[in-house]
Short mmCIF file of C-alpha atoms and ligand atoms in Angstrom, two decimals:
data_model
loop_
_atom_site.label_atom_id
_atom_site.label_comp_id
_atom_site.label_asym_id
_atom_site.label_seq_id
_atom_site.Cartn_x
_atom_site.Cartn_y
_atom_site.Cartn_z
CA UNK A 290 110.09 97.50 144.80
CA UNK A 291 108.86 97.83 148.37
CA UNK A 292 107.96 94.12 148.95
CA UNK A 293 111.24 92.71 148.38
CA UNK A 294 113.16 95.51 150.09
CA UNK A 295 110.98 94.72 152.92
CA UNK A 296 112.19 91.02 152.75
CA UNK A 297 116.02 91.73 152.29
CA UNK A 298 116.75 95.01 154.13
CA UNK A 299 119.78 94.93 156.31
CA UNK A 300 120.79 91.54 155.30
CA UNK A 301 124.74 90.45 153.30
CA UNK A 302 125.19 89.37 150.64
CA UNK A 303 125.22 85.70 151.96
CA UNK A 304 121.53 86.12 152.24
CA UNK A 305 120.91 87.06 149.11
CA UNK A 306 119.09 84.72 146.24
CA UNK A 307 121.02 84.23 143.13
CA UNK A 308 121.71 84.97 140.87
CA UNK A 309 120.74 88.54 141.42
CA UNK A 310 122.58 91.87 140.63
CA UNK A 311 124.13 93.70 143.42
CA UNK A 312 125.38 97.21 143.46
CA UNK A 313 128.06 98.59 145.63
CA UNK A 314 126.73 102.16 146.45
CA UNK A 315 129.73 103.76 147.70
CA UNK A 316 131.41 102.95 144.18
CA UNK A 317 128.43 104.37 141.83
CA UNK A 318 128.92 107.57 144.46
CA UNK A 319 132.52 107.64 143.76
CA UNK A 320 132.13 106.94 140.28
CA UNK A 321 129.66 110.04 139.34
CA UNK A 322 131.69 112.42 141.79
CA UNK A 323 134.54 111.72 139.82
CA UNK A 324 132.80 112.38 136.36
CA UNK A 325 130.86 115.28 137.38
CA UNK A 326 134.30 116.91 138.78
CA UNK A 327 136.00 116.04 135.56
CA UNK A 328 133.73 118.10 134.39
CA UNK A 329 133.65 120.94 136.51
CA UNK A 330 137.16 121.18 136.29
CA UNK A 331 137.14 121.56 132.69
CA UNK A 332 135.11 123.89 132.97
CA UNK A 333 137.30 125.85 135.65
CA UNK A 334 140.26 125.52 133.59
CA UNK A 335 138.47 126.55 130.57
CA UNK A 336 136.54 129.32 131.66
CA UNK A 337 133.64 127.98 129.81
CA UNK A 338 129.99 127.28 131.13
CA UNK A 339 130.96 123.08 130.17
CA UNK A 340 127.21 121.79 130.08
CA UNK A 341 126.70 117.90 131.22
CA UNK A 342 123.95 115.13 130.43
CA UNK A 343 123.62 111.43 132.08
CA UNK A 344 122.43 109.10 129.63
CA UNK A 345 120.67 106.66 131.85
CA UNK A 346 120.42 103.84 130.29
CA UNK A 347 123.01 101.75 132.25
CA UNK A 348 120.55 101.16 134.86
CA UNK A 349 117.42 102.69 133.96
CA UNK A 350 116.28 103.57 137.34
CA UNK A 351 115.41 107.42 139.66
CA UNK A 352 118.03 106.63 141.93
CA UNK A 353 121.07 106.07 139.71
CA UNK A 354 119.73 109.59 137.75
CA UNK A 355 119.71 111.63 140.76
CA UNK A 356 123.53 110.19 141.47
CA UNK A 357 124.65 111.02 138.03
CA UNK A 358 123.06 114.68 138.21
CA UNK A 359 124.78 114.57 141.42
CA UNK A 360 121.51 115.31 143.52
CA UNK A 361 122.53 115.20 147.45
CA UNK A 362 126.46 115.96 146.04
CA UNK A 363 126.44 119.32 144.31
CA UNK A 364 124.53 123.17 145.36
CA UNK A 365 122.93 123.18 142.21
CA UNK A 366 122.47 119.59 140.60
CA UNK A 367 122.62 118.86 137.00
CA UNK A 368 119.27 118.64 135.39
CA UNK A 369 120.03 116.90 131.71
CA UNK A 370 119.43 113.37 130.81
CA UNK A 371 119.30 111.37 127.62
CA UNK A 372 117.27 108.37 127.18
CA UNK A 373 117.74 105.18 125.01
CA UNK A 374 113.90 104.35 125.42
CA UNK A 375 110.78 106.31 125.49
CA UNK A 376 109.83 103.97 128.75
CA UNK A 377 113.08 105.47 130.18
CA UNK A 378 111.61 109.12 129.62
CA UNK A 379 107.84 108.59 130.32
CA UNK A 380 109.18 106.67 134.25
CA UNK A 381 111.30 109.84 134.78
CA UNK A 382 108.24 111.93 134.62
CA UNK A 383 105.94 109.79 135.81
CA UNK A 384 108.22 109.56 139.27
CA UNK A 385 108.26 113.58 139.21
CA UNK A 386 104.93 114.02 138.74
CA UNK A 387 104.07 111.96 141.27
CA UNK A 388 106.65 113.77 143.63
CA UNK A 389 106.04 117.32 142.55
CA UNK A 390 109.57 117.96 141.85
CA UNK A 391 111.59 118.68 138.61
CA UNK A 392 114.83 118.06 138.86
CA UNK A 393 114.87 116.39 135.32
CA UNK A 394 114.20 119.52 133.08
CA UNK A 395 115.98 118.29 129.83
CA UNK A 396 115.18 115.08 128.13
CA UNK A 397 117.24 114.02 125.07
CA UNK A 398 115.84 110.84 123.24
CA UNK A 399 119.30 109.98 121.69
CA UNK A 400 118.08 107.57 118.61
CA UNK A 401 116.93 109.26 115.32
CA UNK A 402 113.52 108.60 115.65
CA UNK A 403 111.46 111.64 113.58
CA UNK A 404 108.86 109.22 111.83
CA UNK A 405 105.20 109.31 111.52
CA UNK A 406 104.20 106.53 114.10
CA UNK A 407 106.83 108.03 116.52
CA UNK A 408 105.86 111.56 116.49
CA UNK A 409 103.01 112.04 118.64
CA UNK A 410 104.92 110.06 121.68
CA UNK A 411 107.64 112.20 121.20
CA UNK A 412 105.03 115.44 121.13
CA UNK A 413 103.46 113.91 124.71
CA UNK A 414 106.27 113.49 126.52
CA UNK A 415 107.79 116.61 124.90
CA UNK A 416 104.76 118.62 126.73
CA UNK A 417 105.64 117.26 130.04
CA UNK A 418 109.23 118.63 130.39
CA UNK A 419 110.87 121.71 130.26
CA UNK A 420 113.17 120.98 127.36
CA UNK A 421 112.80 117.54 125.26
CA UNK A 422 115.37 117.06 122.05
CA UNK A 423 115.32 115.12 119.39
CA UNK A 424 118.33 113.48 116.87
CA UNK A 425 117.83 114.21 113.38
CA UNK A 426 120.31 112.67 110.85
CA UNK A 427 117.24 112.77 107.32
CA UNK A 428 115.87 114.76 105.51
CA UNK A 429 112.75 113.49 105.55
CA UNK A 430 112.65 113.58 109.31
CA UNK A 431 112.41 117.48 108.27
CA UNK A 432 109.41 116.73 106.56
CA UNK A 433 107.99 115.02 108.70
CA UNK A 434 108.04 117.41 111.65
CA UNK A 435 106.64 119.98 109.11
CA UNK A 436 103.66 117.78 108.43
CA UNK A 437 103.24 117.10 112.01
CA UNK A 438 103.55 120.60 113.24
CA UNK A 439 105.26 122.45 116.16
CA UNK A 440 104.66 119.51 119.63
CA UNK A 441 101.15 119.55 121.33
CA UNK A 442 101.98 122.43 123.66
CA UNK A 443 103.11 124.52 120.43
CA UNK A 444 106.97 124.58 121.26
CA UNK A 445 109.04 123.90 118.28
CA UNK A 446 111.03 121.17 118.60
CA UNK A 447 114.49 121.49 119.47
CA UNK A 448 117.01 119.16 117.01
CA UNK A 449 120.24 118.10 117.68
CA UNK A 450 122.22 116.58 114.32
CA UNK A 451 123.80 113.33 114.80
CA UNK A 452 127.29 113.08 113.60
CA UNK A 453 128.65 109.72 112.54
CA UNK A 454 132.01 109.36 114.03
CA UNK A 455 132.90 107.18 111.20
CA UNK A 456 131.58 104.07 112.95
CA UNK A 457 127.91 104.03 110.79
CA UNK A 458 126.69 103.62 114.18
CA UNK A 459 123.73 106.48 113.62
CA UNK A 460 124.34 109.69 111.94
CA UNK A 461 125.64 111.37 109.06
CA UNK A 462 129.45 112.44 108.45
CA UNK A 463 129.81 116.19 109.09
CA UNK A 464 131.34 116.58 105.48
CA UNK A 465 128.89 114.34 103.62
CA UNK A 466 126.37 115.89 101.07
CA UNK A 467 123.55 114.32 102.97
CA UNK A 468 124.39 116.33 105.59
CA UNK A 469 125.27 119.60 104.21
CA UNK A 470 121.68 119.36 102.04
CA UNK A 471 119.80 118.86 105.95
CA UNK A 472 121.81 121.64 107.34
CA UNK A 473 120.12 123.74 104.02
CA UNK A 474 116.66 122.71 104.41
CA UNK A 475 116.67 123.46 108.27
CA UNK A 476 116.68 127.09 107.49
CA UNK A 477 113.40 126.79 105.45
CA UNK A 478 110.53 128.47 106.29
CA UNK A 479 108.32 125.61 106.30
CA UNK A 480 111.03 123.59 108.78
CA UNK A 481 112.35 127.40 110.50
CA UNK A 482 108.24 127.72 111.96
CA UNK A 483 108.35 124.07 113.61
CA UNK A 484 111.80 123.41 114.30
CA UNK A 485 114.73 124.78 115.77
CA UNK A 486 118.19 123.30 116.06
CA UNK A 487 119.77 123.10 119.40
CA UNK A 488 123.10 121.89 118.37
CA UNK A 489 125.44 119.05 116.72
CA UNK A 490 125.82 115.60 119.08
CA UNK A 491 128.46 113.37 118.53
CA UNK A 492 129.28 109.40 120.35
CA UNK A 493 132.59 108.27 119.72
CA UNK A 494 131.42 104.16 120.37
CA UNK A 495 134.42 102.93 118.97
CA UNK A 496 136.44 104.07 122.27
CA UNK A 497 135.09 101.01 123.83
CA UNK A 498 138.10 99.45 121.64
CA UNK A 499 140.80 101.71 123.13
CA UNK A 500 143.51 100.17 125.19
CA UNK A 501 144.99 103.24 126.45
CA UNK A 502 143.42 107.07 128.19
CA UNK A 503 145.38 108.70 125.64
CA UNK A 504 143.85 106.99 122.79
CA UNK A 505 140.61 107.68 124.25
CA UNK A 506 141.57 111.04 124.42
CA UNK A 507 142.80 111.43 120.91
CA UNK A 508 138.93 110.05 120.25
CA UNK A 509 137.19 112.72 122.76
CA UNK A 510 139.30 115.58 120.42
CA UNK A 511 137.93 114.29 117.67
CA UNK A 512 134.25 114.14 118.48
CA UNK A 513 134.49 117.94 119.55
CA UNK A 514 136.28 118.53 116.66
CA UNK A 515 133.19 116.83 114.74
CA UNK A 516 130.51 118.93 116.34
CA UNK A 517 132.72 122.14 115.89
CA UNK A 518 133.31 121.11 112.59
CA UNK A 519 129.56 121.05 111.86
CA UNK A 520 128.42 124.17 114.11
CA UNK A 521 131.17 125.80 111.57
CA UNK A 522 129.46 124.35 108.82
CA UNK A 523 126.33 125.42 110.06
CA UNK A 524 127.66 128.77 110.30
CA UNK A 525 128.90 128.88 106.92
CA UNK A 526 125.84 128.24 105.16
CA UNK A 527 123.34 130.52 107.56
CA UNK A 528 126.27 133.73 108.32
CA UNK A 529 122.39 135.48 109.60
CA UNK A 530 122.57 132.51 112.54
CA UNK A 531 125.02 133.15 115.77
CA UNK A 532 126.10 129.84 116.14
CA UNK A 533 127.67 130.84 119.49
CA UNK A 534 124.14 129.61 120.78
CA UNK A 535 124.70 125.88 119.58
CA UNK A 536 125.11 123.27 122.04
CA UNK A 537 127.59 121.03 120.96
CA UNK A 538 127.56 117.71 122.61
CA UNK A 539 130.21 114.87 122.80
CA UNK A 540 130.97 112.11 124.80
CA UNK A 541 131.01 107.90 125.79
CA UNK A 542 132.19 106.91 129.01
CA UNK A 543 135.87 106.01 127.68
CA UNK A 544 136.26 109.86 126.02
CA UNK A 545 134.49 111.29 128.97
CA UNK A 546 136.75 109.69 131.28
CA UNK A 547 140.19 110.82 129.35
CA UNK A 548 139.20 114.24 131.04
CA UNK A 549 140.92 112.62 133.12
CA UNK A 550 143.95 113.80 131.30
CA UNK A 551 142.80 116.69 129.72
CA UNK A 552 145.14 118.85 129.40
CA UNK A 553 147.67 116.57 127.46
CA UNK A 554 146.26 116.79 123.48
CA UNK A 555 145.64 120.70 124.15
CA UNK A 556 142.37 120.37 124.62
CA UNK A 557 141.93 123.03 126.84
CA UNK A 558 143.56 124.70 123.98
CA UNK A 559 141.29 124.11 121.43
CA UNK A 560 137.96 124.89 123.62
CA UNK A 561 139.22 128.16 124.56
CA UNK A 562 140.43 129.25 121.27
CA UNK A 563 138.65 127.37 118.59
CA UNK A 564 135.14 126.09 119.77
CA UNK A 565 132.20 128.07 118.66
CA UNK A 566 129.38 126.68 120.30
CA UNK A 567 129.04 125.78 123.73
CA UNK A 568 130.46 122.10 125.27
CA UNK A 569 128.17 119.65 126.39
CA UNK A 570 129.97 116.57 128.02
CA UNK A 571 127.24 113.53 127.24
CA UNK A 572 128.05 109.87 129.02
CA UNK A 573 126.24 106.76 130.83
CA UNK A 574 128.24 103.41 131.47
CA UNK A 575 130.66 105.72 134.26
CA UNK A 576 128.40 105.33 136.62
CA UNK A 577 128.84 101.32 136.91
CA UNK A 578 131.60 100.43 134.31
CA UNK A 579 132.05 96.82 133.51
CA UNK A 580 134.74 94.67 131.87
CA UNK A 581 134.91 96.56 128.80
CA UNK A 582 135.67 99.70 129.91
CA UNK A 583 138.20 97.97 132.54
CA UNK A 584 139.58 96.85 128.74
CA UNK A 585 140.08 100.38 127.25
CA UNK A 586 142.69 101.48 130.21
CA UNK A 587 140.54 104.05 131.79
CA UNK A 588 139.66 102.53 135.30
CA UNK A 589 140.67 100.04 137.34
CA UNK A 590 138.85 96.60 138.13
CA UNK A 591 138.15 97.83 141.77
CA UNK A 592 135.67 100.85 140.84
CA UNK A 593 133.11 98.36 138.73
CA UNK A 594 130.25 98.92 140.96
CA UNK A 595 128.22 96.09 140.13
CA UNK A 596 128.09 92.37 140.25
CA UNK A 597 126.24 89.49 139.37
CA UNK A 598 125.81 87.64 142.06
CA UNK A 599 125.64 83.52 141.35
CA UNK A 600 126.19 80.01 143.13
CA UNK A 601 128.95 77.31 142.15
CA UNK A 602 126.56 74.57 141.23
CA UNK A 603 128.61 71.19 140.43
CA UNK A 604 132.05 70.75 139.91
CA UNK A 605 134.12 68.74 137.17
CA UNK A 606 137.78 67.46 139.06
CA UNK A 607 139.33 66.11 136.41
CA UNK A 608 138.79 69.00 133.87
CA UNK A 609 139.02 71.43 136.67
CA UNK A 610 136.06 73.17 136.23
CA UNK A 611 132.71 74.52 137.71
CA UNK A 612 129.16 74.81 136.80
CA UNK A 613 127.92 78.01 138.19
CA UNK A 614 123.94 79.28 137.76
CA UNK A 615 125.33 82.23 135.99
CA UNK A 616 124.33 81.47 132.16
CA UNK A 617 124.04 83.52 129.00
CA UNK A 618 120.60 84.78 130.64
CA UNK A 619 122.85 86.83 132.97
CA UNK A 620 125.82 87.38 131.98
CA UNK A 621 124.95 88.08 128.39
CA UNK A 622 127.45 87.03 125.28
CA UNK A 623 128.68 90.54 125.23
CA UNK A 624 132.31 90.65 125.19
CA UNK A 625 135.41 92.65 125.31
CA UNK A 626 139.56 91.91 125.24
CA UNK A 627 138.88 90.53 128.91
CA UNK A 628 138.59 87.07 128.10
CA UNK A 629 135.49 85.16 128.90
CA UNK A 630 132.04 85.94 130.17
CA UNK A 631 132.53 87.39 133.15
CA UNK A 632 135.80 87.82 136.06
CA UNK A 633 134.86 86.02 138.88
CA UNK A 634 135.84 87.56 142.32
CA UNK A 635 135.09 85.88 145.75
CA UNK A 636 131.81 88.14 147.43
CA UNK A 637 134.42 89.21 150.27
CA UNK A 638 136.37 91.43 147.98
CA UNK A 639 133.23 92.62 146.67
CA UNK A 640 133.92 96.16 148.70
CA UNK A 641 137.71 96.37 148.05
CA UNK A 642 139.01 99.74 146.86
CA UNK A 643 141.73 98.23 145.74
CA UNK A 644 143.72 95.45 143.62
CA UNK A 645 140.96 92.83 142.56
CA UNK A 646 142.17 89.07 142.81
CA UNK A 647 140.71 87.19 140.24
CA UNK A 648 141.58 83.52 139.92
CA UNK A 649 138.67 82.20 137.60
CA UNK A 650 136.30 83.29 134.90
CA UNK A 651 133.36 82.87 133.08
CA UNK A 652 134.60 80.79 129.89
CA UNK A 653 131.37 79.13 128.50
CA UNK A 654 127.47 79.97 128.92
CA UNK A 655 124.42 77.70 128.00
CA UNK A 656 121.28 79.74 128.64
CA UNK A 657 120.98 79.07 132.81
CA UNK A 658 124.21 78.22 133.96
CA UNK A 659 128.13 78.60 132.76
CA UNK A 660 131.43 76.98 133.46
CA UNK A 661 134.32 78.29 135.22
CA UNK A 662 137.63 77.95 134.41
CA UNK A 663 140.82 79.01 136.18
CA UNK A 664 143.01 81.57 134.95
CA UNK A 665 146.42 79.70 133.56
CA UNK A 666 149.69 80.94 134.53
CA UNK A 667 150.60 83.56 132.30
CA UNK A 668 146.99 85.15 132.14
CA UNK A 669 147.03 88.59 132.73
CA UNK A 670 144.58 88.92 135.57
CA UNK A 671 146.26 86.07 138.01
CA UNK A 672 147.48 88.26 140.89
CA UNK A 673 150.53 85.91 142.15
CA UNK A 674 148.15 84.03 144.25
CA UNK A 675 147.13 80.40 144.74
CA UNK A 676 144.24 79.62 143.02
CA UNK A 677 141.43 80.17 145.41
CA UNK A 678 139.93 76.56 145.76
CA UNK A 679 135.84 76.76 145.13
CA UNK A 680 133.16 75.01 147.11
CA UNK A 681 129.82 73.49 145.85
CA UNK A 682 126.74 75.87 146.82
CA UNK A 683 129.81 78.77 147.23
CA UNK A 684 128.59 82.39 145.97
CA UNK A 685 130.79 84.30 143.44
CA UNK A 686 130.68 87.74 142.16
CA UNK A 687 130.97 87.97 138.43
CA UNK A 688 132.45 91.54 137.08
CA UNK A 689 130.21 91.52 133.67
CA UNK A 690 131.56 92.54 130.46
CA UNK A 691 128.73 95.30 129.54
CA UNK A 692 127.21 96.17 132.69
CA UNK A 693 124.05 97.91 130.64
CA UNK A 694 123.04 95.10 128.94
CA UNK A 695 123.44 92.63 131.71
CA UNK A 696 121.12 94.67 134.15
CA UNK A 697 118.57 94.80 131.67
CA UNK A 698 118.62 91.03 132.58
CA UNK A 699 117.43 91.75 135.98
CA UNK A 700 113.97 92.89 137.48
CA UNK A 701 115.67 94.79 140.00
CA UNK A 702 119.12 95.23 141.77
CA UNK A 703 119.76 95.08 145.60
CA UNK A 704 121.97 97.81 146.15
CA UNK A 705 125.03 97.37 149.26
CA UNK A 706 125.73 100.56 151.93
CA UNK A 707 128.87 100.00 152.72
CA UNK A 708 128.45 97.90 155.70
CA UNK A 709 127.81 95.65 153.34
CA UNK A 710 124.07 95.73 153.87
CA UNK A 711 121.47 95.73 151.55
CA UNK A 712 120.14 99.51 151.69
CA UNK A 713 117.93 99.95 148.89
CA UNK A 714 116.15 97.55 145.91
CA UNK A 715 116.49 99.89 142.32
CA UNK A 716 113.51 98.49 139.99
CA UNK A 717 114.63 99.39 136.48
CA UNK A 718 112.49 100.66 133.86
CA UNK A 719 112.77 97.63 131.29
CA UNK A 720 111.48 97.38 128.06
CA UNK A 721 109.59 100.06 125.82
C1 PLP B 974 123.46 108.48 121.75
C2 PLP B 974 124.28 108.06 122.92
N1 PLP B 974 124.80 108.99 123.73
C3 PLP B 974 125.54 108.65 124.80
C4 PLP B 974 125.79 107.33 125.10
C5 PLP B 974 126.56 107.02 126.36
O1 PLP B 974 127.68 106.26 126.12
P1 PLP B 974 128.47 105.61 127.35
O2 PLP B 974 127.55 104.69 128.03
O3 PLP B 974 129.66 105.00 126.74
O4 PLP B 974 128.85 106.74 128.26
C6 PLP B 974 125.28 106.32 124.28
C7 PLP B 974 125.54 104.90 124.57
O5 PLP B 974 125.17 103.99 123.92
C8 PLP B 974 124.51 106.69 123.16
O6 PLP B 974 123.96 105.78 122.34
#
């Protein structure tokens, strides 16, 4: 968004309107190095080609793609993506069209969406990149790909199964009848001359309720024992197919980050000895984290790289509280063990790589404005400090409890270099 880039480049944060959302690029740098050398180092220790794929919906914008597929950071970038909205896919290739390049050359839409009305969308964009997937978790998604025919530039489409994790999230259980009755009709003749399956997928969303890396990690085992589970499956049913070919693809950002640790459940183990497909490491929220995945044990407070940015308003003496203009509109009523809406940091520690002081919080939100309260002693956040006294017409920065939903609050993001100037303005690709 040109205009108000032009209006706000190289000024602080001071200058900045709120509430707005601010990035801090050096930690959404940090933050996808780190995943995409998780990776790689997997993949080193393995000895296995370990594929990888941003999902992009945590801020829905080119620049925060090109940072997860580590464009500027690694000889050859990563090139996968999935999507949570057709908008999200149709902007990507809109922006390289528009620049001549393709550096995006595998789209995912990662929702079950094979139905009538959704099909020729999913044919268009399909035509426009390299390699476009689809989820497929009924039957009569099948059928309806067969009555639709192969996608407008006569590829087959390429499937990947969604596993249920045993949330009911999206999917079907790997040893369910439903399943085992798609993985049948795949091979038909009528499905085999329109379709093709390009492997098993598998989201482990309850790891957002971890409170430890090894329990996440005990969840990343299981969702590639899942996939491999169903490739074997797969296998059993079809010996004629070489399911060495599948992809199978796991991952959140709590599992993904328990590479981390990778080595402790075996898990090198396991991929070098028991996987028969090939590993596909699938994640999104790493690339800002929030308060919730502070809450599982995986990071610290310090590498959330993104803030909402608000203004105490009015102040209550008596019942020690403040009225700030961050309300339910911003901050969202998304929550996690963290208590409250939102941590509440002054803006000056807004670049700290280290130790976050928090002294109040977000406890109640009406729709434009919320209350702060101070941490009592005994909370775990207080750091040993006095409670940093507030000031009317102060700025905060709130850490947000689910950073993806609360920047779909905002029509762009003014994003900090790490003088602590605004560099860049992202402008998100909202909606549908
Ligand atoms: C299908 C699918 N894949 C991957 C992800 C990425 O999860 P996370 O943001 O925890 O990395 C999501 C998140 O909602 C998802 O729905």
């Amino acid at each position: 968004m040109t205009d108000i880039l032009s209006l706000y480049k190289g000024q602080t944060v001071k200058d900045l309107p709120t509430p707005s959302f601010v990035i801090v690029e050096d930690k959404v740098d940090a933050n996808c190095r780190h995943m995409l050398e998780n990776v790689s180092e997997l993949a080193r220790e393995t000895r296995s080609p370990i594929k990888f794929r941003a999902h992009i919906k945590t801020h829905k914008t080119i620049q925060g793609t090109l940072k997860q597929l580590g464009v500027g950071l690694l000889e050859k970038p990563k090139d996968a993506i999935v999507v949570s909205t057709l908008m999200e896919a149709r902007s990507i290739l809109d922006y390289q069209e528009k620049v001549g390049k393709s550096i995006v050359k595998d789209i995912c839409f990662g929702i079950p969406a094979s139905v009538p009305s959704i099909l020729p969308q999913l044919s268009s964009i399909s035509q426009r990149v390299e390699s476009f997937r689809i989820f497929v978790d009924n039957i009569q998604h099948l059928d309806n790909l067969v009555n639709f025919g192969r996608t407008a530039g006569d590829k087959k489409w390429s499937i990947f199964i969604k596993i249920d994790m045993g949330t009911s999230r999206a999917g079907l259980p790997n040893d369910s009848t439903d399943f085992h009755e798609l993985l049948k009709k795949l091979m038909s003749p009528a499905v085999s001359e329109v379709a093709e399956l390009y492997g098993f997928y598998a989201h482990a969303g309850h790891s957002y309720h971890v409170h430890s890396i090894v329990d996440a990690h005990k969840l990343l085992l299981d969702e590639i024992i899942a996939v491999n589970e169903a490739a074997k499956t797969y296998g059993r049913l079809h010996p004629e197919i070489d399911v060495k070919s599948l992809t199978l693809s796991v991952g959140a950002t709590p599992t993904s980050n328990s590479l981390k640790i990778r080595d402790e459940l075996q898990l090198n183990e396991y991929i070098r000895t028991k996987l028969v497909g090939s590993l596909e490491i699938h994640c999104g929220n790493y690339c800002m984290y929030d308060l919730q995945q502070y809450s599982t044990g995986c990071i610290e407070k310090h590498e959330i790289a993104g803030y909402v940015l608000g203004s105490v308003w009015s102040a209550y003496n008596e019942r020690k509280e403040f009225l700030t203009n961050t309300g339910v509109m911003t901050l969202t009523r998304e929550s996690s063990d963290i208590k409250g809406h939102g941590l509440c940091i002054p803006t000056g520690q807004i670049f700290k790589s280290d130790d976050l002081k928090i002294n109040w919080y977000v406890d109640r939100v009406s729709q434009e404005h919320g209350i702060l309260r101070q941490y009592q002693e005994g909370d775990d956040e207080v750091n040993g400090e006095a409670i940093a006294p507030l000031k009317l017409d102060q700025q905060i920065a709130v850490l947000p409890q689910h950073a993806c939903i609360v920047m779909a609050q905002f029509p762009y993001y003014f994003v900090l270099d790490k003088n602590g100037k605004v560099s860049d303005v992202w402008t998100p690709f909202q909606k549908w």
